[in-house]
Amino acid sequence: MNETTRTFQEYLKANRLKLTSQRRLILDVFVSRGCRVTADELFKEVAELDDGISLSTVYRTVKHLLQSGLARCSHYGDGTTRYEPADGQTSHLVCEVCGRKVPIANPYLECMHAEAARQAGFRMLHCHVTIHGLCHECLTKHEN
Amino acid sequence: MNETTRTFQEYLKANRLKLTSQRRLILDVFVSRGCRVTADELFKEVAELDDGISLSTVYRTVKHLLQSGLARCSHYGDGTTRYEPADGQTSHLVCEVCGRKVPIANPYLECMHAEAARQAGFRMLHCHVTIHGLCHECLTKHEN
DNA sequence: CTTAATGCAAATGATTTGCAAATTA
DNA sequence: TAATTTGCAAATCATTTGCATTAAG
């Protein structure tokens, strides 16, 4: 059993919930895929491996994944809700053209945020940074 | 006519759209209220001043407010979508307890973000920072 | 007078729920 | 065995749309 499954297992136990075959499969597909998916997309992928699983169960499981901190979700302009494995990373660069999403790891920046919060009388718990821009590839393409 | 109405007016003209009494009223209520509202809440407030306005029109107008840059929206865990006047401010401190939202103005931070982007080969266009934490008031209350 | 906007009611689409049957601890 | 979970179908809820009518430029 891997790290992720163990985390989920613990979450379930702590909440008197059960690890069913459906939950295990949904989790596996979700983490192995690793990118942003719609509940329905996830359902379709899971259904290929076990066509007995229902969309309701996917929705119900995804909620638990969010609560256990294993997943994170965001809402898009087109009305879709997408889920992705939470890697503990909360800062990203997002390319406006191709949609590429790159995590930022910059402890100094982190520090600056905590300081900015402190200056306003806040105690920072966690923060989200999304920098919208153009990635190197798209930049060079557009310069032609 | 105020600043906001003028901006909206320009947006409309640029898109061959019309400034109707409904649009004007919705905009007025929206900006004068100044805080996060649901489409339905906005509709109810507007309906008190003119009960001829429909929810559809509120939805349609809110879309234009978003497109004109006068409004900004965010989605919440409970499934609601809330709109608020865009003050050009994209960085905020949000108190986890009381929900208070304070804009951050820190050009140095801004600079750091651009630099972080550059290091990853990105050209930053704009960025959103949300620092979650506890505001001074809630901090002192909870220390009792 | 031409084009866009409105209100209404019906449609949509994502997400949730009730319930009887199946499964886990 | 007791409690939770599942699949299914029906329900819900926010948001959108078609259309005939009204209003703006």
XYZ file of C-alpha atoms (C1' of nucleotides) in Angstrom:
338
model
C 0.000 0.000 0.000
C 1.405 3.376 -0.970
C 1.707 6.653 0.886
C -1.454 8.152 -0.541
C -3.593 5.144 0.199
C -2.273 5.137 3.729
C -3.209 8.771 4.199
C -6.677 8.072 2.900
C -6.952 5.019 5.101
C -6.123 7.111 8.146
C -8.660 9.729 7.208
C -11.314 7.059 6.823
C -10.498 5.394 10.096
C -10.538 8.707 11.920
C -14.043 9.313 10.613
C -15.387 5.803 11.069
C -15.628 5.372 7.305
C -14.829 2.274 5.324
C -12.300 1.574 2.627
C -14.357 0.006 -0.125
C -13.106 -1.363 -3.417
C -14.741 1.575 -5.201
C -13.004 4.171 -3.055
C -9.680 2.455 -3.501
C -10.075 2.338 -7.278
C -11.207 5.931 -7.555
C -8.260 7.076 -5.480
C -5.819 5.035 -7.557
C -7.054 6.356 -10.860
C -7.145 9.869 -9.474
C -3.572 9.939 -8.244
C -2.064 7.980 -11.098
C -3.627 10.320 -13.598
C -2.212 13.242 -11.663
C -3.842 16.070 -13.541
C -6.978 18.162 -13.362
C -10.103 16.120 -13.967
C -13.815 16.668 -13.956
C -15.916 14.395 -11.775
C -17.401 13.016 -14.942
C -14.018 12.424 -16.606
C -12.822 10.617 -13.523
C -16.005 8.565 -13.563
C -15.454 7.537 -17.183
C -11.903 6.449 -16.522
C -12.895 4.487 -13.486
C -15.818 2.924 -15.312
C -13.413 1.427 -17.840
C -11.792 -0.567 -15.085
C -14.963 -1.388 -13.211
C -18.216 -0.594 -14.912
C -20.171 -1.198 -11.766
C -19.109 2.102 -10.244
C -21.617 4.922 -10.363
C -21.155 8.635 -10.878
C -22.709 9.273 -7.475
C -19.974 7.259 -5.844
C -17.339 9.263 -7.678
C -18.896 12.478 -6.403
C -19.129 11.111 -2.892
C -15.551 9.863 -2.932
C -14.142 13.051 -4.357
C -15.636 14.910 -1.407
C -13.735 12.670 0.937
C -10.562 13.198 -1.052
C -11.009 16.937 -0.613
C -11.675 16.596 3.077
C -8.706 14.365 3.603
C -6.520 16.931 1.905
C -5.517 14.543 -0.873
C -7.328 16.573 -3.500
C -7.795 20.196 -4.291
C -10.407 21.667 -6.589
C -10.879 24.749 -8.654
C -13.729 26.188 -10.622
C -13.408 27.421 -14.143
C -15.107 30.083 -16.170
C -16.897 27.519 -18.266
C -18.674 26.208 -15.202
C -16.625 23.068 -14.764
C -15.141 21.965 -11.483
C -11.816 20.216 -11.715
C -10.007 18.155 -9.131
C -6.335 17.424 -8.875
C -4.070 15.662 -6.414
C -2.841 18.079 -3.769
C 0.904 18.068 -3.714
C 1.088 20.524 -0.864
C 2.025 23.087 -3.438
C -0.067 26.241 -3.340
C 1.835 28.558 -5.634
C 1.767 28.212 -9.383
C 2.625 29.836 -12.643
C -0.119 29.441 -15.199
C 0.425 30.067 -18.890
C -2.422 32.080 -20.372
C -1.935 30.536 -23.777
C -1.331 26.827 -23.300
C -2.633 26.426 -19.767
C 0.586 24.874 -18.542
C 0.753 24.951 -14.768
C 4.109 25.033 -13.001
C 4.545 24.947 -9.230
C 6.653 27.653 -7.646
C 8.955 26.678 -4.863
C 10.380 29.800 -3.329
C 10.764 29.899 0.418
C 11.844 33.502 0.260
C 8.591 34.481 -1.397
C 6.748 32.499 1.260
C 8.533 34.563 3.865
C 7.623 37.803 2.181
C 3.973 36.847 2.307
C 4.092 36.047 5.973
C 5.718 39.414 6.508
C 3.104 41.235 4.419
C 0.437 39.563 6.537
C 2.185 40.520 9.746
C 2.307 44.138 8.655
C -1.462 44.122 8.329
C -1.931 42.520 11.724
C -2.616 39.072 10.311
C -1.084 35.777 11.199
C -0.624 33.859 7.983
C -1.788 30.247 7.932
C -1.259 29.456 4.281
C -1.355 31.273 0.992
C -2.163 30.802 -2.628
C -0.272 32.522 -5.357
C -1.250 32.270 -8.972
C 0.933 34.106 -11.423
C -0.667 34.405 -14.827
C 1.636 34.923 -17.749
C 3.224 33.380 -20.783
C 5.499 30.387 -20.611
C 8.803 30.285 -22.453
C 7.487 28.113 -25.275
C 4.455 30.225 -25.962
C 6.549 33.375 -25.742
C 8.953 32.202 -28.439
C 6.143 30.919 -30.639
C 4.410 34.272 -30.488
C 7.519 36.184 -31.346
C 7.582 34.727 -34.844
C -22.534 59.933 -14.262
C -19.818 58.385 -12.159
C -16.556 56.711 -13.040
C -17.903 53.185 -12.946
C -20.897 53.929 -15.097
C -18.626 55.603 -17.595
C -16.381 52.545 -17.765
C -19.406 50.342 -18.295
C -20.740 52.715 -20.911
C -17.474 52.489 -22.824
C -17.468 48.727 -22.680
C -21.014 48.636 -23.991
C -20.311 51.032 -26.808
C -17.214 49.117 -27.830
C -19.341 45.991 -28.138
C -22.386 47.586 -29.756
C -24.440 46.887 -26.665
C -27.041 49.143 -25.120
C -27.246 50.827 -21.757
C -30.710 49.894 -20.555
C -32.412 51.031 -17.381
C -32.049 47.509 -16.018
C -28.317 47.388 -16.636
C -27.845 50.770 -15.062
C -29.796 49.792 -11.969
C -28.027 46.466 -11.556
C -24.653 48.170 -11.859
C -25.626 50.831 -9.320
C -26.831 48.368 -6.733
C -23.815 46.168 -7.345
C -21.207 48.869 -6.813
C -22.995 50.669 -4.002
C -23.296 47.443 -2.098
C -19.607 46.820 -2.612
C -19.356 43.340 -1.183
C -19.586 39.766 -2.360
C -23.051 38.881 -3.587
C -24.760 35.937 -5.160
C -26.600 36.496 -8.429
C -29.778 35.741 -6.573
C -29.014 38.134 -3.718
C -28.265 40.858 -6.206
C -31.521 40.061 -7.968
C -33.512 40.379 -4.751
C -31.972 43.742 -3.930
C -32.590 45.044 -7.394
C -36.138 43.698 -7.401
C -36.933 45.852 -4.392
C -36.214 48.952 -6.446
C -37.758 47.703 -9.659
C -39.795 44.539 -9.475
C -39.926 44.283 -13.228
C -36.338 43.060 -13.456
C -35.815 39.352 -13.963
C -33.196 37.013 -12.620
C -32.134 36.215 -16.175
C -31.285 39.842 -16.742
C -29.207 39.896 -13.586
C -27.274 36.875 -14.809
C -26.838 38.391 -18.236
C -25.704 41.729 -16.821
C -23.292 40.201 -14.364
C -21.548 38.513 -17.277
C -21.014 41.873 -18.885
C -19.728 43.281 -15.622
C -17.178 40.488 -15.535
C -16.174 41.038 -19.129
C -15.834 44.758 -18.670
C -13.543 44.136 -15.746
C -15.870 45.885 -13.301
C -16.606 42.694 -11.437
C -14.687 39.701 -10.275
C -16.126 36.392 -9.174
C -15.139 33.483 -7.041
C -16.605 30.113 -6.310
C -17.095 28.749 -2.866
C -17.088 25.330 -1.354
C -20.825 25.431 -0.765
C -21.398 25.715 -4.496
C -22.235 29.401 -4.544
C -20.717 31.877 -6.948
C -20.163 35.338 -5.570
C -19.460 38.555 -7.407
C -17.797 41.671 -6.136
C -16.678 44.975 -7.583
C -13.147 44.726 -8.950
C -10.987 47.379 -7.427
C -8.004 46.485 -9.541
C -6.610 44.842 -6.461
C -5.569 41.248 -6.932
C -3.839 40.500 -3.675
C -5.707 39.998 -0.445
C -5.502 38.829 3.087
C -8.499 36.758 4.114
C -9.346 35.983 7.713
C -10.296 32.346 8.143
C -12.521 33.144 11.095
C -14.490 36.270 10.250
C -13.994 36.319 6.495
C -12.627 39.842 6.532
C -10.822 40.617 3.290
C -8.043 43.175 3.197
C -6.232 44.243 0.034
C -2.452 44.052 0.024
C -0.557 46.818 -1.646
C 3.073 45.869 -1.807
C 4.992 46.761 -4.941
C 8.036 44.929 -3.666
C 6.053 41.706 -3.423
C 4.771 42.335 -6.926
C 8.353 42.572 -8.082
C 9.294 39.339 -6.385
C 6.540 37.563 -8.245
C 7.672 38.874 -11.583
C 11.153 37.684 -10.714
C 9.929 34.236 -9.669
C 8.133 33.999 -12.999
C 11.218 35.085 -14.907
C 13.271 32.401 -13.197
C 10.882 29.777 -14.542
C 11.000 31.226 -18.039
C 7.618 32.930 -17.714
C 6.671 36.472 -18.475
C 4.248 37.568 -15.787
C 1.091 39.324 -16.915
C -0.721 39.598 -13.616
C -0.970 37.657 -10.420
C -3.335 36.755 -7.654
C -2.249 36.319 -4.110
C -4.554 35.158 -1.382
C -3.084 34.872 2.060
C -5.283 32.948 4.433
C -4.823 33.588 8.093
C -6.236 35.188 11.189
C -6.844 38.903 11.486
C -5.749 40.847 14.516
C -9.229 40.968 16.039
C -9.879 37.282 15.733
C -6.403 36.511 17.012
C -6.949 38.454 20.219
C -10.443 37.047 20.718
C -9.148 33.501 20.415
C -6.341 34.081 22.867
C -8.814 34.496 25.704
C -36.279 51.874 -38.107
C -32.811 48.462 -37.075
C -30.650 45.861 -33.648
C -30.195 44.426 -29.173
C -32.419 43.492 -24.553
C -36.087 41.911 -21.712
C -39.269 38.717 -19.177
C -41.095 34.563 -18.928
C -41.223 29.742 -18.834
C -39.064 25.810 -20.108
C -34.492 23.469 -20.689
C -30.091 22.264 -19.160
C -26.401 20.241 -16.699
C -23.848 19.430 -12.707
C -24.400 17.709 -8.221
C -27.208 15.594 -4.489
C -30.448 12.552 -2.248
C -33.758 8.658 -0.752
C -33.947 4.065 -0.440
C -33.463 -0.928 -0.696
C -29.727 -4.104 -1.373
C -24.807 -5.163 -0.764
C -20.514 -4.774 1.646
C -17.135 -3.688 5.349
C -15.230 -3.774 10.028
C -24.098 -8.358 13.350
C -24.281 -3.383 13.209
C -23.137 0.405 10.536
C -21.773 2.247 6.364
C -21.764 2.338 1.301
C -23.487 1.480 -3.049
C -26.259 1.992 -7.491
C -30.120 3.659 -9.326
C -33.500 6.934 -10.425
C -35.588 10.905 -9.126
C -34.882 15.523 -7.148
C -32.496 19.829 -6.740
C -30.389 24.040 -7.744
C -27.908 27.420 -10.232
C -27.566 29.040 -14.681
C -28.948 29.310 -19.614
C -31.915 29.620 -23.573
C -35.903 30.278 -27.056
C -39.063 33.348 -28.305
C -42.363 36.974 -28.727
C -42.405 41.685 -27.128
C -40.269 46.067 -25.785
C -36.792 49.577 -25.744
C -32.296 51.854 -27.177
C -29.403 54.145 -30.558
